[in-house]
Coordinates of C-alpha atoms in Angstrom, one line a residue:
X1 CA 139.6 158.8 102.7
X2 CA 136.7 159.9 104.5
X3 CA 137.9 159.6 107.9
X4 CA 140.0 161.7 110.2
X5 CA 142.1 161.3 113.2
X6 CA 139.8 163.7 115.1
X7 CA 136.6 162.3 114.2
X8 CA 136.9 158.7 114.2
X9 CA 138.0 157.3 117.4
X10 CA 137.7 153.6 115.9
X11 CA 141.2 151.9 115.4
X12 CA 141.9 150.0 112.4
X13 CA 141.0 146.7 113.6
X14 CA 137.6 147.5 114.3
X15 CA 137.2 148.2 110.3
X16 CA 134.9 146.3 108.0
X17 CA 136.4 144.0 105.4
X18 CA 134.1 142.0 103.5
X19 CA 134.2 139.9 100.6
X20 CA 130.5 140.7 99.5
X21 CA 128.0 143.1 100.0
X22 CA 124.6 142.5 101.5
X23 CA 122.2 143.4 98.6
X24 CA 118.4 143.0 98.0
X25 CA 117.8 141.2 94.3
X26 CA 116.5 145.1 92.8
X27 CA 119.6 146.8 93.5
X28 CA 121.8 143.6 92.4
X29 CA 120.3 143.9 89.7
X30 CA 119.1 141.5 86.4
X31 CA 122.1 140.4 84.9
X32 CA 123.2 137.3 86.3
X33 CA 126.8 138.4 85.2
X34 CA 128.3 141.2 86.7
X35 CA 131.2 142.4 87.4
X36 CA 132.1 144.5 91.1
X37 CA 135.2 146.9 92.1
X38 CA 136.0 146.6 96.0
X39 CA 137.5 149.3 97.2
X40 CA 138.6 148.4 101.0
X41 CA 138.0 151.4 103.0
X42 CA 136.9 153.6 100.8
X43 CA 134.5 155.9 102.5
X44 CA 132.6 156.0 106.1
X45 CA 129.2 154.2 107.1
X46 CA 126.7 156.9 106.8
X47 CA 125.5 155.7 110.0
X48 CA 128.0 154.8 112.3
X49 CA 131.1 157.1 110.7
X50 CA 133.0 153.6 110.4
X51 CA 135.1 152.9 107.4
X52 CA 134.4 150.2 105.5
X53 CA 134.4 148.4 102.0
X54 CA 132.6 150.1 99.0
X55 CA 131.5 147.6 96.2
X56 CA 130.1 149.3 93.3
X57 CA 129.0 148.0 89.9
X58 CA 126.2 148.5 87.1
X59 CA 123.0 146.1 87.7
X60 CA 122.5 146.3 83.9
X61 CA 122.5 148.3 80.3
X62 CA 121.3 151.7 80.4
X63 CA 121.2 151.6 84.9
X64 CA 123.2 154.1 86.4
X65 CA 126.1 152.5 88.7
X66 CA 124.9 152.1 92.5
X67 CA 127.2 151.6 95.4
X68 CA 127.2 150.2 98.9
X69 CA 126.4 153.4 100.9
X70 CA 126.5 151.7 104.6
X71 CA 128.9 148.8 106.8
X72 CA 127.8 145.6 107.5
X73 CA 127.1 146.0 110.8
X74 CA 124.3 149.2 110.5
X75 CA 122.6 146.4 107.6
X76 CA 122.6 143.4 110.0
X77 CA 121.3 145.5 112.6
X78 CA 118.5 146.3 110.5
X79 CA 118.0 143.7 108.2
X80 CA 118.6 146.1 105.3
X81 CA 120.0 146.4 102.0
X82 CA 123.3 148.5 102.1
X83 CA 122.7 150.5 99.4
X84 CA 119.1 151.2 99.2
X85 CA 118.0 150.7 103.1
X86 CA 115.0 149.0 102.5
X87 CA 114.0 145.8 104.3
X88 CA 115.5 142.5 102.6
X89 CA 112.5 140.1 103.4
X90 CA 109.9 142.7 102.5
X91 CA 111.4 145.4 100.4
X92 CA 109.5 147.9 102.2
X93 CA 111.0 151.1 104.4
X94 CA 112.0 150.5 107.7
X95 CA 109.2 152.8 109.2
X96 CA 106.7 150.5 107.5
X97 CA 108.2 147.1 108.6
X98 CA 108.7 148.1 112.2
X99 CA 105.1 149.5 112.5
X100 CA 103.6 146.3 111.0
X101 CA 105.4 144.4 113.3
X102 CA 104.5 146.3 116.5
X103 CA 108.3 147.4 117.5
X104 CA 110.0 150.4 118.3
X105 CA 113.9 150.2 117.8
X106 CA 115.5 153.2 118.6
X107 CA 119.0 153.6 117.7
X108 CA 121.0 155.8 119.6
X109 CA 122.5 159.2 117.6
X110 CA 125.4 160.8 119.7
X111 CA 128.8 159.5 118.8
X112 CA 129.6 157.8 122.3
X113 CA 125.8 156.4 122.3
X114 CA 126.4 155.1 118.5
X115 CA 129.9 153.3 119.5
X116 CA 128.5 151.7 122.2
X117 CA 125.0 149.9 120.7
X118 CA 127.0 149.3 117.8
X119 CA 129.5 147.4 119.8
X120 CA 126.7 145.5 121.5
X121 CA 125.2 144.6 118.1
X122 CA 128.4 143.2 116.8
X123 CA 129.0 141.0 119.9
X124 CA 125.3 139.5 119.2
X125 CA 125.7 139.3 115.8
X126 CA 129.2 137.3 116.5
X127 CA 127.5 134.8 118.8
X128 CA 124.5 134.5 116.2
X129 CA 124.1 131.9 113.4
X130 CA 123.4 135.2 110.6
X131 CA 120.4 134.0 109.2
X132 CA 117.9 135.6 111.5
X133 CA 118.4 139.1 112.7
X134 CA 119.3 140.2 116.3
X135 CA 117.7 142.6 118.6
X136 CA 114.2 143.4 119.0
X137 CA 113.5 142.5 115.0
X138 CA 114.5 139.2 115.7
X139 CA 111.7 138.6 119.0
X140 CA 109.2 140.5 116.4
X141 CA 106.7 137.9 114.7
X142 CA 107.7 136.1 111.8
X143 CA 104.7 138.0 109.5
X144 CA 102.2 140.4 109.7
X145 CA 98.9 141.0 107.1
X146 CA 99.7 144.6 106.5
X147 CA 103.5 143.9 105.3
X148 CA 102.3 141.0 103.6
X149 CA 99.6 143.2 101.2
X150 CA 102.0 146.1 100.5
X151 CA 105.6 143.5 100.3
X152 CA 106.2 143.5 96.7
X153 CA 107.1 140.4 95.4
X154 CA 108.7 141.1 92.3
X155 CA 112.4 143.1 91.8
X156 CA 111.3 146.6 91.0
X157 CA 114.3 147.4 88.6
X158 CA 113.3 150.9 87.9
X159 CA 114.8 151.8 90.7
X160 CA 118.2 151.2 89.2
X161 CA 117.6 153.9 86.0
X162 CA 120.0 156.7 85.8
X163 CA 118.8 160.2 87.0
X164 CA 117.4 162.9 84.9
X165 CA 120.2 164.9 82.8
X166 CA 120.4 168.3 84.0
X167 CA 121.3 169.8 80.8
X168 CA 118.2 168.6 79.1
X169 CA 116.1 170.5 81.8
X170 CA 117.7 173.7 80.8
X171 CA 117.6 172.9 77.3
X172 CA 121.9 172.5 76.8
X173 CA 122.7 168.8 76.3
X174 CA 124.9 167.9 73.3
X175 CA 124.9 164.4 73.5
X176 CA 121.7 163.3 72.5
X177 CA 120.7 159.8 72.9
X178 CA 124.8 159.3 74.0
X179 CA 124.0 160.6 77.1
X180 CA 123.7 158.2 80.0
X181 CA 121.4 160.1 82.0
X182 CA 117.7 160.5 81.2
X183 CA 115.9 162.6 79.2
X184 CA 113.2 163.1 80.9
X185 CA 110.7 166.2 82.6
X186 CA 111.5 166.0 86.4
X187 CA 109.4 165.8 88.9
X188 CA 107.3 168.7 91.1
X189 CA 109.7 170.1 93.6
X190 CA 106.9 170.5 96.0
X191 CA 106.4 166.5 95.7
X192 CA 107.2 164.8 99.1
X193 CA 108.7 162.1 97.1
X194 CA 111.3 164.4 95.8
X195 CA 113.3 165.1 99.2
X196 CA 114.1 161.5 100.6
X197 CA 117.4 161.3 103.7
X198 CA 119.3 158.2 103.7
X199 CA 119.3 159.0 107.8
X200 CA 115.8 159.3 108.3
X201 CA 115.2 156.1 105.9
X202 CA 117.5 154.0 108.6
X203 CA 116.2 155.3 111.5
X204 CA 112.2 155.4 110.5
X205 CA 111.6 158.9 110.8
X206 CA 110.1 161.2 108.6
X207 CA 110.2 158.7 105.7
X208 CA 107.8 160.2 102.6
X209 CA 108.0 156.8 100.8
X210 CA 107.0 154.9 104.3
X211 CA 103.9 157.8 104.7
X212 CA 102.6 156.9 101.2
X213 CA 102.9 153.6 102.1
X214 CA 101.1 153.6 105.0
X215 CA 98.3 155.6 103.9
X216 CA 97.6 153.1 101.0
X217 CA 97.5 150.4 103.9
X218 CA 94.8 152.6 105.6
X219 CA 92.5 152.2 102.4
X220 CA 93.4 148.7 101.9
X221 CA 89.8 146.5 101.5
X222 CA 89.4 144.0 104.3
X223 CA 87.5 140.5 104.2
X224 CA 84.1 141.4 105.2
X225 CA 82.0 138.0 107.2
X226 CA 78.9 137.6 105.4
X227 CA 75.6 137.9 107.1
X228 CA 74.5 134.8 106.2
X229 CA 75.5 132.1 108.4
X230 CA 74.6 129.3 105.9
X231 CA 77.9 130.1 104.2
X232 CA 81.1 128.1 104.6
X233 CA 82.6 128.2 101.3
X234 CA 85.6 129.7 100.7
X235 CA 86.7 130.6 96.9
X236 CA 90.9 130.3 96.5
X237 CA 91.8 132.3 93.3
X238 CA 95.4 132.4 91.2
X239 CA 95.9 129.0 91.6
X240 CA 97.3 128.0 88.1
X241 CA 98.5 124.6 87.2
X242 CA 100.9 123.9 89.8
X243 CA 98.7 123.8 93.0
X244 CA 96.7 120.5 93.5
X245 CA 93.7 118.8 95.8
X246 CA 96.0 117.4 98.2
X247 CA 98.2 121.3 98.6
X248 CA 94.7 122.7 99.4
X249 CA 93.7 120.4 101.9
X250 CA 97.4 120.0 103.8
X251 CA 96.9 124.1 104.1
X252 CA 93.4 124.2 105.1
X253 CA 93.1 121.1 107.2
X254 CA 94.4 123.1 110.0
X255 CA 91.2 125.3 110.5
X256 CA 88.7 122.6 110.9
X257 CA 86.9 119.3 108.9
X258 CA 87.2 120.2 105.9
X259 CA 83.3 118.7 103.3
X260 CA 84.5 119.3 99.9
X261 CA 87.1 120.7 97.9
X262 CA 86.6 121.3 94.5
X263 CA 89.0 122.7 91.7
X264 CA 87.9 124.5 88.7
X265 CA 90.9 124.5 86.3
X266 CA 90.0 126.4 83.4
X267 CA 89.1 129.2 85.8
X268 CA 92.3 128.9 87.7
X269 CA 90.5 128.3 91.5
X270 CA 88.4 126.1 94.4
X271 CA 86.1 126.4 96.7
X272 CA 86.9 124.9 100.1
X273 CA 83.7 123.9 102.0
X274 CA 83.6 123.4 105.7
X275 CA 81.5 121.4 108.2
X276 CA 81.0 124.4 110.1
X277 CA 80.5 128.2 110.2
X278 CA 83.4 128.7 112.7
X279 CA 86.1 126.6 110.9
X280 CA 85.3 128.7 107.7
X281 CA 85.4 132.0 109.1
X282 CA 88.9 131.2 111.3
X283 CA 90.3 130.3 107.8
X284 CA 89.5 133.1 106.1
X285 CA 90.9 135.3 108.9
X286 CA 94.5 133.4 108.8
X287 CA 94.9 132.9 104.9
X288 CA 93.3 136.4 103.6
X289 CA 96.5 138.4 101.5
X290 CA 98.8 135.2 103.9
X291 CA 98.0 132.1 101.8
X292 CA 101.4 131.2 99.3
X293 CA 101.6 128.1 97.9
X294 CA 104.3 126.9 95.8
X295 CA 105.9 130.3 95.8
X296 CA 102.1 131.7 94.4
X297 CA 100.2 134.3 96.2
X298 CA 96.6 133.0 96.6
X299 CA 93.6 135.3 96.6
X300 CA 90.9 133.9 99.6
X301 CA 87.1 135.2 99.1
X302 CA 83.6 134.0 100.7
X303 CA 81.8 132.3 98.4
X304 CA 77.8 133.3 98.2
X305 CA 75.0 131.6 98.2
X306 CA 73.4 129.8 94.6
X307 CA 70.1 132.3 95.8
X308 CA 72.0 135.7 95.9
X309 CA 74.1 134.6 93.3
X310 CA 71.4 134.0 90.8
X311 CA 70.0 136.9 91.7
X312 CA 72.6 139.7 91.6
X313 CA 74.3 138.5 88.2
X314 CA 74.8 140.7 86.0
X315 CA 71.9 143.2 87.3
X316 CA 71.6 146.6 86.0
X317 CA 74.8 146.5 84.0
X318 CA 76.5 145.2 86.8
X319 CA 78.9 142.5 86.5
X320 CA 79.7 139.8 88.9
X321 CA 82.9 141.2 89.9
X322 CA 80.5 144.4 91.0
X323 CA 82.1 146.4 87.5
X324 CA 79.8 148.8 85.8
X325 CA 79.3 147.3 82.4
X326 CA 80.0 149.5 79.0
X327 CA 77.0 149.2 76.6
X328 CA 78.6 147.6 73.3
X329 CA 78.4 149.6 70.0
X330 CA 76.1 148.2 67.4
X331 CA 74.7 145.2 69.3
X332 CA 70.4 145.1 69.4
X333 CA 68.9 146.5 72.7
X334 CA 67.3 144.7 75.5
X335 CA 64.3 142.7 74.1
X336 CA 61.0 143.4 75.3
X337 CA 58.8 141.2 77.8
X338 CA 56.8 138.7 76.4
X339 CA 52.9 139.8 77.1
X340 CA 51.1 138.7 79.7
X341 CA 48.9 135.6 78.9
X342 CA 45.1 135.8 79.2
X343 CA 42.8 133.2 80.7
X344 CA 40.4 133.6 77.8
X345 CA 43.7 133.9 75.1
X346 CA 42.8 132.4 71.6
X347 CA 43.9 128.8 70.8
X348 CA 43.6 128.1 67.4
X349 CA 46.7 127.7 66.4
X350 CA 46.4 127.1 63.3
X351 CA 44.3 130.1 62.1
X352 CA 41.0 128.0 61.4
X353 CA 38.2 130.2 60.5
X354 CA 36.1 130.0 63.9
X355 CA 32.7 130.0 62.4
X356 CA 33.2 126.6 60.5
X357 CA 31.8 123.2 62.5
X358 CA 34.4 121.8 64.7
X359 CA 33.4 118.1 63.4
X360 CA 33.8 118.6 59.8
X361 CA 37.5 118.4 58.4
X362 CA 38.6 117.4 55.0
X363 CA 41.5 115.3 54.7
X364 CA 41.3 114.6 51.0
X365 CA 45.1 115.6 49.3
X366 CA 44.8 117.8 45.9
X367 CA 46.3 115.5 43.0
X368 CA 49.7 115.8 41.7
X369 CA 51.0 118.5 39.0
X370 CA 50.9 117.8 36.1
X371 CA 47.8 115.4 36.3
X372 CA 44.6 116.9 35.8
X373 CA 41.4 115.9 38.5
X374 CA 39.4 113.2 38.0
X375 CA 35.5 114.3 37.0
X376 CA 33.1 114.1 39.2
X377 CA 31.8 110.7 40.7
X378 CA 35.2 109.4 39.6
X379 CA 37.6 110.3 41.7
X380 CA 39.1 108.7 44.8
X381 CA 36.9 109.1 48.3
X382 CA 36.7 111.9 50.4
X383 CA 35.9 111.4 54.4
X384 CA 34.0 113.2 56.3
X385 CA 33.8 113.1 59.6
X386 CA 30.5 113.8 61.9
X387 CA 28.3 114.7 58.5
X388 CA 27.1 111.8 56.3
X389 CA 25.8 114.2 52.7
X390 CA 27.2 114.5 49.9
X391 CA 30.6 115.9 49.6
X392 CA 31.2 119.5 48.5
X393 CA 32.1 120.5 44.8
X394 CA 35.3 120.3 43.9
X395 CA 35.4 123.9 43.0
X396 CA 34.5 125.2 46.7
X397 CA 36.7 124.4 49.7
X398 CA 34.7 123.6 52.8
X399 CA 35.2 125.9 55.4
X400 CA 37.9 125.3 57.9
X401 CA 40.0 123.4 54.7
X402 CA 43.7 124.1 55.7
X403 CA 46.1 125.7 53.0
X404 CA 49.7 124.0 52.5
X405 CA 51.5 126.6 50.3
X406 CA 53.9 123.6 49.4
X407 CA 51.3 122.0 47.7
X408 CA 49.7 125.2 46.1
X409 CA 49.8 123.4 42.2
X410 CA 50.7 127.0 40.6
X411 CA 53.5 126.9 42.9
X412 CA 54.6 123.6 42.0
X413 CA 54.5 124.1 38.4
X414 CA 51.4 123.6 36.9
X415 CA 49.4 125.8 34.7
X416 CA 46.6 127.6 35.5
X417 CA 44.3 127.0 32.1
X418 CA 45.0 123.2 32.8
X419 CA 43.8 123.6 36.3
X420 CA 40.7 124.9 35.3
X421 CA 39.6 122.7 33.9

């Protein structure tokens, strides 16, 4: 055992026996069936030097076994996962949560120091109910909107894979794919990443996963107020087919009267209009990256106006997302203008020869193939309109006679000699 009679000045009643460790759901793991060995005892909180109970166990095929690696106490006191330190409601490093919430919780490091906060703690954890956390975590606000964007909401169960096989780096592993470590190039020893400290994790110092964190939270888009004041739509996206009318208006409600509400299913969101400019805008502010419904994170957006929206869609390649838009392969190009129309623009429309006389128009059909044309004299009356002379020869067509190539008779299949004659 860890622990000596020197170093430890804890007696044996003022050890931790549990029945269960404290876990977040990555480290438990995805197997719903698992099996634990509890070793009472076994080592010393990394923390407070205090022996407690080591669980350990295999959160699934092909992980590499993880154990609990600090007490019970130094967890509650934190509201941490005992073997991976991070934050149970948020997953994220302590140095993250604490400066999201605004608090500054500084744990004593001498020995005599240590024994005596953690003795405090345990009397305030004793006269608690353990489901909120003690200290100043538990007078910290319930949420804030930076934990909130970079909280992951998902297990992460990469966490759990086994590390890289040494061997294999230098090129002397036997095993081959029997090996239970991976196989796998490491990563740049000069990579901040690479040199993490269990301590400085639990205290929120010098934490290179909590300064990557927080420098992606610097860059982080914000919800911009448009300029136009008109606005008071606000567009609700991810809903899927769980969230209805009535969900969006017991959330929303809150903020002010409340026009219209209207759900597009296929596309998975709503608008919420408002009466007014101010409701719209305080909603925006208290549901942007904060808005879960049913267990669904909600994405909240100002809407835009039907003036700029006709106007910037897809201009310039640029969809309506604001994505440059890939020219695709083998697809005609952009289609030219139409010309610009003329005051003094032609309109015969039918091609009609413009020297002929407007009032003269021949509406006489040609006879039907096959059946040859009646003589002169004989044949069936031709009208003419505004002229009262005799009408033309058969053989001449008057000008401005319109052609139907339907009704061309060598088209239709008659012969030329017999339509001669």
């Amino acid at each position: 055992m860890a622990t000596s009679l020197g170093a430890n000045t804890y007696n044996r009643q003022n050890w931790e026996d549990a029945d269960f460790p404290i876990l977040c759901q990555t480290c438990l793991g995805e197997n719903p069936y698992i099996r634990m060995s509890k070793e009472k005892y076994g080592k010393e909180c990394k923390i407070c030097a205090r022996p407690f109970t080591v669980f350990r166990w295999c959160p699934g095929t092909r992980m590499r076994f993880k154990k609990t690696e600090v007490c019970q106490t130094c967890s509650k006191m934190k509201n941490v996962c005992q073997t991976c330190l991070l934050d149970l409601e948020y997953g994220l490093p302590i140095q993250v949560r604490d400066t999201g919430l605004d608090i500054k919780d500084d744990v004593p490091k001498s020995d005599v120091n240590k024994e005596y906060y953690t003795q405090n703690a345990e009397r305030e954890i004793g006269n608690s109910d353990g489901t909120r956390p003690v200290g100043l975590l538990g007078k910290a606000p319930s949420s804030s909107e930076m934990l909130l964007k970079l909280a992951r909401t998902t297990p992460y169960y990469k966490r759990n894979r086994p590390h890289i096989c040494s061997f294999w780096v230098k090129g002397e592993c036997k095993r081959g794919e029997e090996c239970p470590y991976r196989h796998e190039k490491p990563t740049d020893p000069d990579d901040p990443l690479a040199d993490q400290n269990i301590k400085d994790r639990y205290y929120g110092i010098n934490d290179p996963v909590a300064d990557k964190l927080l420098k992606r939270a610097s860059t982080m888009p914000r919800l911009d107020t448009p300029e136009d004041k008109t606005i008071t739509t606000l567009y609700v996206g991810g809903m899927g087919d769980t969230i209805s009318d009535a969900e969006l208006r017991n959330h929303f409600y809150q903020f002010g009267e409340i026009r219209t509400t209207t759900i597009v299913q296929r596309q998975q969101c709503a608008f919420i209009q408002f009466a007014t400019r101010q409701a719209a805008e305080l909603a925006a502010e208290k549901s942007f990256n904060k808005l879960i419904i049913n267990g669904r994170r909600l994405t909240v957006k100002w809407g835009r106006s039907q003036a700029a929206r006709g106007k910037e869609a897809f201009q310039d390649g640029v969809s309506e997302m604001g994505t440059r838009l890939d020219p695709v392969p083998g697809l005609p190009g952009a289609l030219p203008p139409p010309p610009a129309l003329e005051e003094d623009a032609s309109t015969n429309y039918f091609n009609l020869d413009p020297g002929a006389s407007p009032n003269v128009m021949n509406i006489s059909l040609p006879p039907p193939p096959g059946i040859n044309p009646p003589p002169p004299g004989f044949g069936a009356p031709m009208f003419h309109m505004g002229s009262m002379g005799p009408p033309p020869p058969m053989g001449m067509r008057p000008p401005g006679h319109i052609h139907y190539p339907s009704q061309d008779p060598q088209r239709m299949g008659a012969h030329a000699a017999r339509h001669g004659d």
